[in-house]
CSV table of C-alpha atoms in Angstrom, one decimal:
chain,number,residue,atom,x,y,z
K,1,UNK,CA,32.1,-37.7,-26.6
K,2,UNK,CA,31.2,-35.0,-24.3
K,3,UNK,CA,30.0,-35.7,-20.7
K,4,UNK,CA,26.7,-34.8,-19.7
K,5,UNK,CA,27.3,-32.7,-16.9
K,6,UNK,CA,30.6,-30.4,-16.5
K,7,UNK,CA,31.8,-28.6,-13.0
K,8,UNK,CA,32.7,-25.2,-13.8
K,9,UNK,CA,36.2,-24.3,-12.9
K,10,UNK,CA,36.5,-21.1,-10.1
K,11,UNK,CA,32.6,-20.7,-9.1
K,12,UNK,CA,31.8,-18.5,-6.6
K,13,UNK,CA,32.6,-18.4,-2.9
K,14,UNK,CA,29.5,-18.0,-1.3
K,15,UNK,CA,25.7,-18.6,-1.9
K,16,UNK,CA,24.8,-18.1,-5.7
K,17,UNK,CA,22.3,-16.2,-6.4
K,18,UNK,CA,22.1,-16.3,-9.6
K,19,UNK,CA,23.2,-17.7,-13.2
K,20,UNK,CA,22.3,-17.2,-16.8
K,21,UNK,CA,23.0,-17.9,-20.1
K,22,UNK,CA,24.0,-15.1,-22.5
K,23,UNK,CA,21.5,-14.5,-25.5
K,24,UNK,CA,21.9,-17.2,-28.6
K,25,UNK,CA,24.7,-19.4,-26.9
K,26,UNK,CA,25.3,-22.7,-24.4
K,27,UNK,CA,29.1,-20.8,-24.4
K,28,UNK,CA,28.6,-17.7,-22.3
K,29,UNK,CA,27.7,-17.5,-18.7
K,30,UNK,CA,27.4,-15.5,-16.1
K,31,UNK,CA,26.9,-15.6,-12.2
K,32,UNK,CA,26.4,-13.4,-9.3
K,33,UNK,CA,27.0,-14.1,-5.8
K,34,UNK,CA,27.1,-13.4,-2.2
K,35,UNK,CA,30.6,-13.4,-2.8
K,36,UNK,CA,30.1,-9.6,-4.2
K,37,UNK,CA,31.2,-10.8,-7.6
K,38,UNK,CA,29.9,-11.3,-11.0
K,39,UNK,CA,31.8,-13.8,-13.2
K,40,UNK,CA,31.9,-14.6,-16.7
K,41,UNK,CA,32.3,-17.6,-17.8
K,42,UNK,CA,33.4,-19.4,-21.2
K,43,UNK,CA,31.7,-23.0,-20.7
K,44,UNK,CA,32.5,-24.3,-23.7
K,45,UNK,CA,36.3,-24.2,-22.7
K,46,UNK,CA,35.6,-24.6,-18.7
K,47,UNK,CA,37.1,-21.2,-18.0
K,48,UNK,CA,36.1,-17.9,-16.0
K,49,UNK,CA,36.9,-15.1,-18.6
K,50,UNK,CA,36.5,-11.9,-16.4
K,51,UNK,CA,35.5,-11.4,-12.3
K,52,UNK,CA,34.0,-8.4,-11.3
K,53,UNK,CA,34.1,-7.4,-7.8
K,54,UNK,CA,32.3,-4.9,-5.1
K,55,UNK,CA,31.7,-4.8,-1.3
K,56,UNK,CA,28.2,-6.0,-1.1
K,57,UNK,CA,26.5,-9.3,-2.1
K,58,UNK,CA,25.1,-9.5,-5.5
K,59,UNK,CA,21.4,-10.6,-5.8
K,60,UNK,CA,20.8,-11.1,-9.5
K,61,UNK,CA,22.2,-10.6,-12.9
K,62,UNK,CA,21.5,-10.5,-16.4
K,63,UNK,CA,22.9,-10.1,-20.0
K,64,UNK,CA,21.9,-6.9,-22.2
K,65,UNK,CA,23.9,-8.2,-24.9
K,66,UNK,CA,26.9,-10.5,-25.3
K,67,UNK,CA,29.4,-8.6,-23.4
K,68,UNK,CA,27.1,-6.2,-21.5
K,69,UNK,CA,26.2,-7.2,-18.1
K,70,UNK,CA,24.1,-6.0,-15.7
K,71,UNK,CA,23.7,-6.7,-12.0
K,72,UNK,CA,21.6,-5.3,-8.7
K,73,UNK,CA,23.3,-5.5,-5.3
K,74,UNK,CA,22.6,-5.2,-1.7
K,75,UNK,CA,24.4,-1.9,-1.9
K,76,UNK,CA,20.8,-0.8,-4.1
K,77,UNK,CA,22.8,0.5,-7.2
K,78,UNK,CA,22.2,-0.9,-10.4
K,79,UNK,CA,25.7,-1.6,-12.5
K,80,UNK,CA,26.3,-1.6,-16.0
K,81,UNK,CA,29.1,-4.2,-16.9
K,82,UNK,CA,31.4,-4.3,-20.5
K,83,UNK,CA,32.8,-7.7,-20.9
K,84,UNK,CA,35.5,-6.4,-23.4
K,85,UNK,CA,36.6,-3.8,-21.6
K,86,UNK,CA,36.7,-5.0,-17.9
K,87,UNK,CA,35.1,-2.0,-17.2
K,88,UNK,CA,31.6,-1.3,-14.9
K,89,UNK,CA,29.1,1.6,-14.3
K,90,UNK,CA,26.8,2.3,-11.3
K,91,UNK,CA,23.5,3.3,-13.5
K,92,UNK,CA,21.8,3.8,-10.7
K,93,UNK,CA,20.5,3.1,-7.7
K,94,UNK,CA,16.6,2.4,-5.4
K,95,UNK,CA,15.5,3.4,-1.9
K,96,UNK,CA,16.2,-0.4,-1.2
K,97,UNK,CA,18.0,-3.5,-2.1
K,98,UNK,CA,17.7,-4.4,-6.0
K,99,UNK,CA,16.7,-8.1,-6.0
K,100,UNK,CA,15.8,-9.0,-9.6
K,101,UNK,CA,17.7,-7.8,-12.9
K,102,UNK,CA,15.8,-8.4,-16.2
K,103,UNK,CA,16.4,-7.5,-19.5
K,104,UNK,CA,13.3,-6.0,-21.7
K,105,UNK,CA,14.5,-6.2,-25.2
K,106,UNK,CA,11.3,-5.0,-26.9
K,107,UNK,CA,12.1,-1.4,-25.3
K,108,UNK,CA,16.1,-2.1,-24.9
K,109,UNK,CA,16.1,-1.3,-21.7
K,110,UNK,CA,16.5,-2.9,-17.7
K,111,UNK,CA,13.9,-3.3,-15.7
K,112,UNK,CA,15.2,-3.5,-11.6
K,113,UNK,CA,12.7,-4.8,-8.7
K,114,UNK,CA,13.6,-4.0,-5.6
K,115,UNK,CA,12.8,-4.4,-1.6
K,116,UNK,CA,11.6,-0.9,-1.7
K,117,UNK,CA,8.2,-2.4,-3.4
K,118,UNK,CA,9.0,-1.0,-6.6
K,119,UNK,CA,10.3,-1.7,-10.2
K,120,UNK,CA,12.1,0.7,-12.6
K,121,UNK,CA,12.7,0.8,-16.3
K,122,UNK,CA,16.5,1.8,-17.1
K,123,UNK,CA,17.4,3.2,-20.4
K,124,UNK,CA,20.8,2.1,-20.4
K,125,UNK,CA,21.9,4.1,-23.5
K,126,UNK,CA,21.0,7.5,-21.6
K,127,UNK,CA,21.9,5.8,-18.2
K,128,UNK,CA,18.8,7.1,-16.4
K,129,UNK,CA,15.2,5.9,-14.9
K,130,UNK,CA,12.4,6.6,-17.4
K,131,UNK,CA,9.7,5.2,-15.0
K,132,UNK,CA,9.5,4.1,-11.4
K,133,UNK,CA,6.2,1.5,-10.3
K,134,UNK,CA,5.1,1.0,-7.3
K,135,UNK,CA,4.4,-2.5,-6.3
K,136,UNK,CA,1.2,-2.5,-3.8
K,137,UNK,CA,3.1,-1.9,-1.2
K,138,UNK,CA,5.1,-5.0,-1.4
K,139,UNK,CA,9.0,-5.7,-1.6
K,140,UNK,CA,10.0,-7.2,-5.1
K,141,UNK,CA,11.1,-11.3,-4.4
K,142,UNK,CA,10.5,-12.5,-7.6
K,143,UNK,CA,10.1,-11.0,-11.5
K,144,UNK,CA,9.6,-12.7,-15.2
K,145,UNK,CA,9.7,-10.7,-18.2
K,146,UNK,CA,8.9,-12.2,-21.5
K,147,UNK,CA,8.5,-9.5,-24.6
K,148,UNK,CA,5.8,-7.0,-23.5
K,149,UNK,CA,4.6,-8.9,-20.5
K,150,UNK,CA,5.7,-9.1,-16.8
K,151,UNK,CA,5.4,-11.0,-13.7
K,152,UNK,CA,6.4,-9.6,-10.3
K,153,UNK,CA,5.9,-11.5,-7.0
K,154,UNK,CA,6.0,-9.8,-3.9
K,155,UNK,CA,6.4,-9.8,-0.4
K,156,UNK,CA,2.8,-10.0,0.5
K,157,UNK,CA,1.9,-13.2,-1.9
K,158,UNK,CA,1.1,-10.9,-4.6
K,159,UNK,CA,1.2,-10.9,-8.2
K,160,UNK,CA,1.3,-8.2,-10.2
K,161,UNK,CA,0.5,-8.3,-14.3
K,162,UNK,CA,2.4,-5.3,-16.2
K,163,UNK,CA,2.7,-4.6,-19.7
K,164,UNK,CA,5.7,-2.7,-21.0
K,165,UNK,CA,3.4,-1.2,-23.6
K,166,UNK,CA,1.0,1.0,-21.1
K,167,UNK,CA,2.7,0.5,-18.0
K,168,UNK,CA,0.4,3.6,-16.6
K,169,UNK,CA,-1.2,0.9,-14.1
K,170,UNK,CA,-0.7,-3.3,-14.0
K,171,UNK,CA,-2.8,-5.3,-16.1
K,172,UNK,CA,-3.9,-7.4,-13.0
K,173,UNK,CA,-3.2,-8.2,-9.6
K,174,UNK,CA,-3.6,-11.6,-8.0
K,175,UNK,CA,-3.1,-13.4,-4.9
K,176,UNK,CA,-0.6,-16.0,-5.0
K,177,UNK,CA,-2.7,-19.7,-5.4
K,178,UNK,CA,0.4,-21.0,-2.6
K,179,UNK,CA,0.0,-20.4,1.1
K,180,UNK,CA,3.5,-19.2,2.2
K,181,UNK,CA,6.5,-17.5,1.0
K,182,UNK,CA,6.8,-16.7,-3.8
K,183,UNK,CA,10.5,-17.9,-4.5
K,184,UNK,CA,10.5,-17.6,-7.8
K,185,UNK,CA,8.0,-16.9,-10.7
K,186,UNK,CA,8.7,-17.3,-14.5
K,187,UNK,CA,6.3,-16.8,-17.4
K,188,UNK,CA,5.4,-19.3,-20.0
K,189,UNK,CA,7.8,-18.7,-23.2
K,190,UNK,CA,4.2,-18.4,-25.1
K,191,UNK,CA,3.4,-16.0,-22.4
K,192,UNK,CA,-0.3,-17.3,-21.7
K,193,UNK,CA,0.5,-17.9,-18.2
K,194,UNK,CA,2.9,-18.5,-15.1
K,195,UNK,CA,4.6,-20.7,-12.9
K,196,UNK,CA,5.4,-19.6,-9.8
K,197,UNK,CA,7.1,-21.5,-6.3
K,198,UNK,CA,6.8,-21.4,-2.9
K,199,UNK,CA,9.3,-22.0,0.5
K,200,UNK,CA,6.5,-24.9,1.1
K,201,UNK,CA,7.8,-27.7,-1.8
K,202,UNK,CA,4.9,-26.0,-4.3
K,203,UNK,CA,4.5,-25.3,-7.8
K,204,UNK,CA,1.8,-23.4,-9.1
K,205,UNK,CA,0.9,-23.4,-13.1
K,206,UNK,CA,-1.3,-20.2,-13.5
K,207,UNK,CA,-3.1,-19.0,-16.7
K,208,UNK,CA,-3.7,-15.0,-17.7
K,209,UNK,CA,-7.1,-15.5,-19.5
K,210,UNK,CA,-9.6,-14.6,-17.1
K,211,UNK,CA,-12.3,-16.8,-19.2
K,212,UNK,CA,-13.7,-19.4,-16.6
K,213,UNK,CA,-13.0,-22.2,-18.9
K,214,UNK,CA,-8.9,-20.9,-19.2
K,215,UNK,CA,-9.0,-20.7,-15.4
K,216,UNK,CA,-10.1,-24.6,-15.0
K,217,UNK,CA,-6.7,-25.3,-16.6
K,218,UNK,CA,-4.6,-23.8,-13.6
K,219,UNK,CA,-3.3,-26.0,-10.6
K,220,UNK,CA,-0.5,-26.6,-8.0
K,221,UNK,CA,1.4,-29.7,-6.7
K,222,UNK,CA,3.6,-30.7,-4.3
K,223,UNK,CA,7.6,-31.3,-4.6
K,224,UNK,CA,10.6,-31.1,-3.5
K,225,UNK,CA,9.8,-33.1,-0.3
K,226,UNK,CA,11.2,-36.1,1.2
K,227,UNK,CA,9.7,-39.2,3.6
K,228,UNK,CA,12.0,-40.0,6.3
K,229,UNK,CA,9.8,-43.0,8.4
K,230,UNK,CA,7.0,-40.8,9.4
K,231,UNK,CA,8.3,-37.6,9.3
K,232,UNK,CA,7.9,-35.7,5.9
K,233,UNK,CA,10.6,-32.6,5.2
K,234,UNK,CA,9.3,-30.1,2.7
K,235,UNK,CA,11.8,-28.0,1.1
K,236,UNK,CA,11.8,-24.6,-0.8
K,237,UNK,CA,11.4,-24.2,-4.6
K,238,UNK,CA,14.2,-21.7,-5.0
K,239,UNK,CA,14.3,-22.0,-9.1
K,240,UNK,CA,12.6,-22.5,-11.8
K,241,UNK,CA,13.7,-22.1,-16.1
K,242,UNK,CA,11.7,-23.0,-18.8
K,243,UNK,CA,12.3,-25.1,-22.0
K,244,UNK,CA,12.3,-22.4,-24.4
K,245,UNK,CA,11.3,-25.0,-27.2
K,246,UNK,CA,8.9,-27.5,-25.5
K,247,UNK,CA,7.6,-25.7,-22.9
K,248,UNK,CA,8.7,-27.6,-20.1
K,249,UNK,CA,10.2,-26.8,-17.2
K,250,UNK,CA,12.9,-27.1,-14.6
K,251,UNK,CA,12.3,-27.3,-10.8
K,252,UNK,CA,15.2,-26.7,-7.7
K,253,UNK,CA,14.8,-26.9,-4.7
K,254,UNK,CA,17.0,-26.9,-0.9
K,255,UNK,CA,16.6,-30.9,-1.2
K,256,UNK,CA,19.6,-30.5,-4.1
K,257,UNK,CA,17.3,-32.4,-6.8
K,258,UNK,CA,16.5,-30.9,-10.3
K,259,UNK,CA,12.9,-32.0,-11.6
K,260,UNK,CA,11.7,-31.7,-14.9
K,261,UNK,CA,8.1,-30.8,-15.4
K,262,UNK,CA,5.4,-31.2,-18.3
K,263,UNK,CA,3.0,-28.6,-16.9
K,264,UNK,CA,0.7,-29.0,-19.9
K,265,UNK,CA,0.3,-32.7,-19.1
K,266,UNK,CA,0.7,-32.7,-15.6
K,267,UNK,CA,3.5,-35.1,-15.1
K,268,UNK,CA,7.5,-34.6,-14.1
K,269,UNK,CA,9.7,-36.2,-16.9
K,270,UNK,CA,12.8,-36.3,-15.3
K,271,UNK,CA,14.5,-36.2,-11.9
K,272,UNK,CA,18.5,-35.8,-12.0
K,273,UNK,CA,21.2,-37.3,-9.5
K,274,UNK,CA,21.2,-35.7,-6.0
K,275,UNK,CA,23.4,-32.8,-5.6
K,276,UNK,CA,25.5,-32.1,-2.5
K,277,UNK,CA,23.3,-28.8,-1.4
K,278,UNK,CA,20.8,-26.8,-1.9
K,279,UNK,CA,19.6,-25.6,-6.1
K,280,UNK,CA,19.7,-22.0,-5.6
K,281,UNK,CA,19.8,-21.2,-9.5
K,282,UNK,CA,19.1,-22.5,-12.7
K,283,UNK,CA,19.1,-21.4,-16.3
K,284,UNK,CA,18.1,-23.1,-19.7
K,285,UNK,CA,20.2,-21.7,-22.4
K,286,UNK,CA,17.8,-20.1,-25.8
K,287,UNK,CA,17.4,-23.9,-27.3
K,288,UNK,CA,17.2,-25.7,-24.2
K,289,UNK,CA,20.2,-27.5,-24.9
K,290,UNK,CA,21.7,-26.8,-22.1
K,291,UNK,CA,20.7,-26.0,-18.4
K,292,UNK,CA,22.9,-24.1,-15.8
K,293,UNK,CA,22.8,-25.7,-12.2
K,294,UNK,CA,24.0,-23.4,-9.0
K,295,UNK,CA,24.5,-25.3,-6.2
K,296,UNK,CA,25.1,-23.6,-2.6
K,297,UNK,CA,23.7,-23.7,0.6
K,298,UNK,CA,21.5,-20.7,1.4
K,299,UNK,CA,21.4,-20.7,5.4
K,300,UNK,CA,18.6,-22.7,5.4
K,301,UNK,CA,18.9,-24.4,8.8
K,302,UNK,CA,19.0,-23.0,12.1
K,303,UNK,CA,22.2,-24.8,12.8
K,304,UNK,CA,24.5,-24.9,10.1
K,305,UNK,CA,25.8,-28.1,9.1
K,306,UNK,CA,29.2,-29.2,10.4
K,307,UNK,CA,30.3,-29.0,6.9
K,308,UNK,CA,28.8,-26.7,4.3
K,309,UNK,CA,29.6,-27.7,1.0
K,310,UNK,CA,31.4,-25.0,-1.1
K,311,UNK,CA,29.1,-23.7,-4.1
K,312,UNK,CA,29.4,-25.0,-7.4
K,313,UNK,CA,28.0,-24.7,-10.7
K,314,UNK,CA,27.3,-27.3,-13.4
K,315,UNK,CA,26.7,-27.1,-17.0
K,316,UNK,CA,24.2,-30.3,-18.3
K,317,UNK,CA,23.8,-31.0,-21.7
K,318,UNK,CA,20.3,-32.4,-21.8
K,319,UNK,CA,18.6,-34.8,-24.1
K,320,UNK,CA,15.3,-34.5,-25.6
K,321,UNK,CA,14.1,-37.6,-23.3
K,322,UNK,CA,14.7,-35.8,-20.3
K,323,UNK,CA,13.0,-31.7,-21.8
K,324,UNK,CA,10.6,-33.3,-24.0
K,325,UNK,CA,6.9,-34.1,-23.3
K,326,UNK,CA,6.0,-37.5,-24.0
């Protein structure tokens, strides 16, 4: 019998920024890091298949396809990876930082968000920018892309609606329902809505229908906090992944718990073991089998602690009693 959860052999060195599952398997994963690398890993067998390296920490990544990998860096250039070939491409590059990688696969092509407060569409057959957005002026922290539709949180506690279809102007812009700091925002998987974190323990489940009666539906609670006597410590939300199947969704936060969440029903399901740092990442494969867990402190604390725990990442196979709504 398998275990439930599995530490993946050679993670990254320093903070994770990011980790996903490749399309259609719980086999192939990838990472990016602070470290300046991207790794591939084969879960199934608890091995890193390929390491790519550069100078400058990498700040998210995402599959095209199976062995094409894609990745924006510190540096600002956006690189184009082949799995079988170990070999990698600088596609481009933005005015800034590139902070969030996504994969559009109803126009095949990458769409890059970036600290200079825009987002560009990549055709990555020509290798070239067919369309540059600006942001309202505010840098790109957070982005969800689900078909046609996406979701970009900025800087200024902004959200910004875009459809890939007319993508002359965004569909709507909102101010974020959360006080402080967007961490991370993903859209449902039916794409009626999203859910989007702040550096304050908060969630916030938002709807798209502007109908009065839709917008009744929306709210925000509080996680990812601890009591210690009388003093409460609030931690960020740093990721969020949905349930691609039962629309639930996972939670992680700088407290080093994973939550699961019915948003529909307004409940958390599940709350896993403690991990020894901070959640900085985490993925649900296609079927929700599986979710990917990046653990690694992310200079939270003024004073770093005497002992920083070195960054992992864990593989859980998770059961329908912990994803499922009840």
């Amino acid at each position: 019998m398998r275990p439930t959860e599995v530490k993946i052999n050679n993670a990254p060195e320093d903070w994770i920024s990011c980790v996903r599952f490749g399309p259609k398997t719980n086999q192939y994963l990838i990472a990016s890091s602070w470290d300046g690398t991207v790794r591939f890993y084969d879960v199934v067998n608890n091995t890193m298949r390929h390491k790519f390296m550069q100078d400058d920490p990498v700040l998210d990544v995402t599959f095209m396809d199976v062995v094409h990998v894609v990745s924006g860096s510190l540096d600002k250039n956006l690189r184009l990876y082949d799995v079988n070939t170990h070999t990698e491409n600088v596609v481009g590059d933005h005015d800034a930082p590139i902070r969030c990688v996504e994969y559009a696969e109803s126009v095949n092509g990458i769409l890059t968000g970036s600290w200079d407060k825009t987002v560009k569409l990549w055709d990555m057959r020509e290798k070239h920018c067919v369309g540059t957005y600006e942001q309202c002026n505010g840098k790109v922290y957070s982005m969800s892309v689900n078909e046609e539709k996406i979701v970009v949180a900025t800087s200024d506690r902004t959200v910004l609606i875009w459809d890939l279809r007319k993508m002359e102007e965004y569909m709507m812009k909102r101010e974020s329902s959360l006080k402080y700091q967007t961490r991370c925002i993903r859209l449902f998987p039916n794409k009626e809505g999203y859910v989007m974190s702040s550096i304050e323990g908060r969630v916030a489940v938002e709807y798209l229908d502007p109908d009065p009666e839709v917008q009744k539906l929306k709210f925000a609670f509080k996680c990812h906090r601890n009591k210690q006597g009388t003093t409460e410590h609030i931690y960020p939300v740093n990721a969020i992944s949905f349930h691609n199947v039962y629309s639930t969704f996972a939670t992680g936060g700088s407290d080093g718990y994973v939550n699961i969440w019915d948003g529909f029903n307004k409940k958390r399901l599940c709350q896993f073991h403690e991990y020894d740092t901070s959640i900085s990442s985490l993925n649900f494969n296609y079927d929700g089998s599986t979710l990917a867990i990046a653990c690694s402190y992310m200079d939270e604390l003024e004073v770093p602690p005497a002992n920083v725990p070195s960054p992992a990442i864990y593989v859980r196979y998770v059961t329908d009693q912990e994803t499922k709504q009840k």
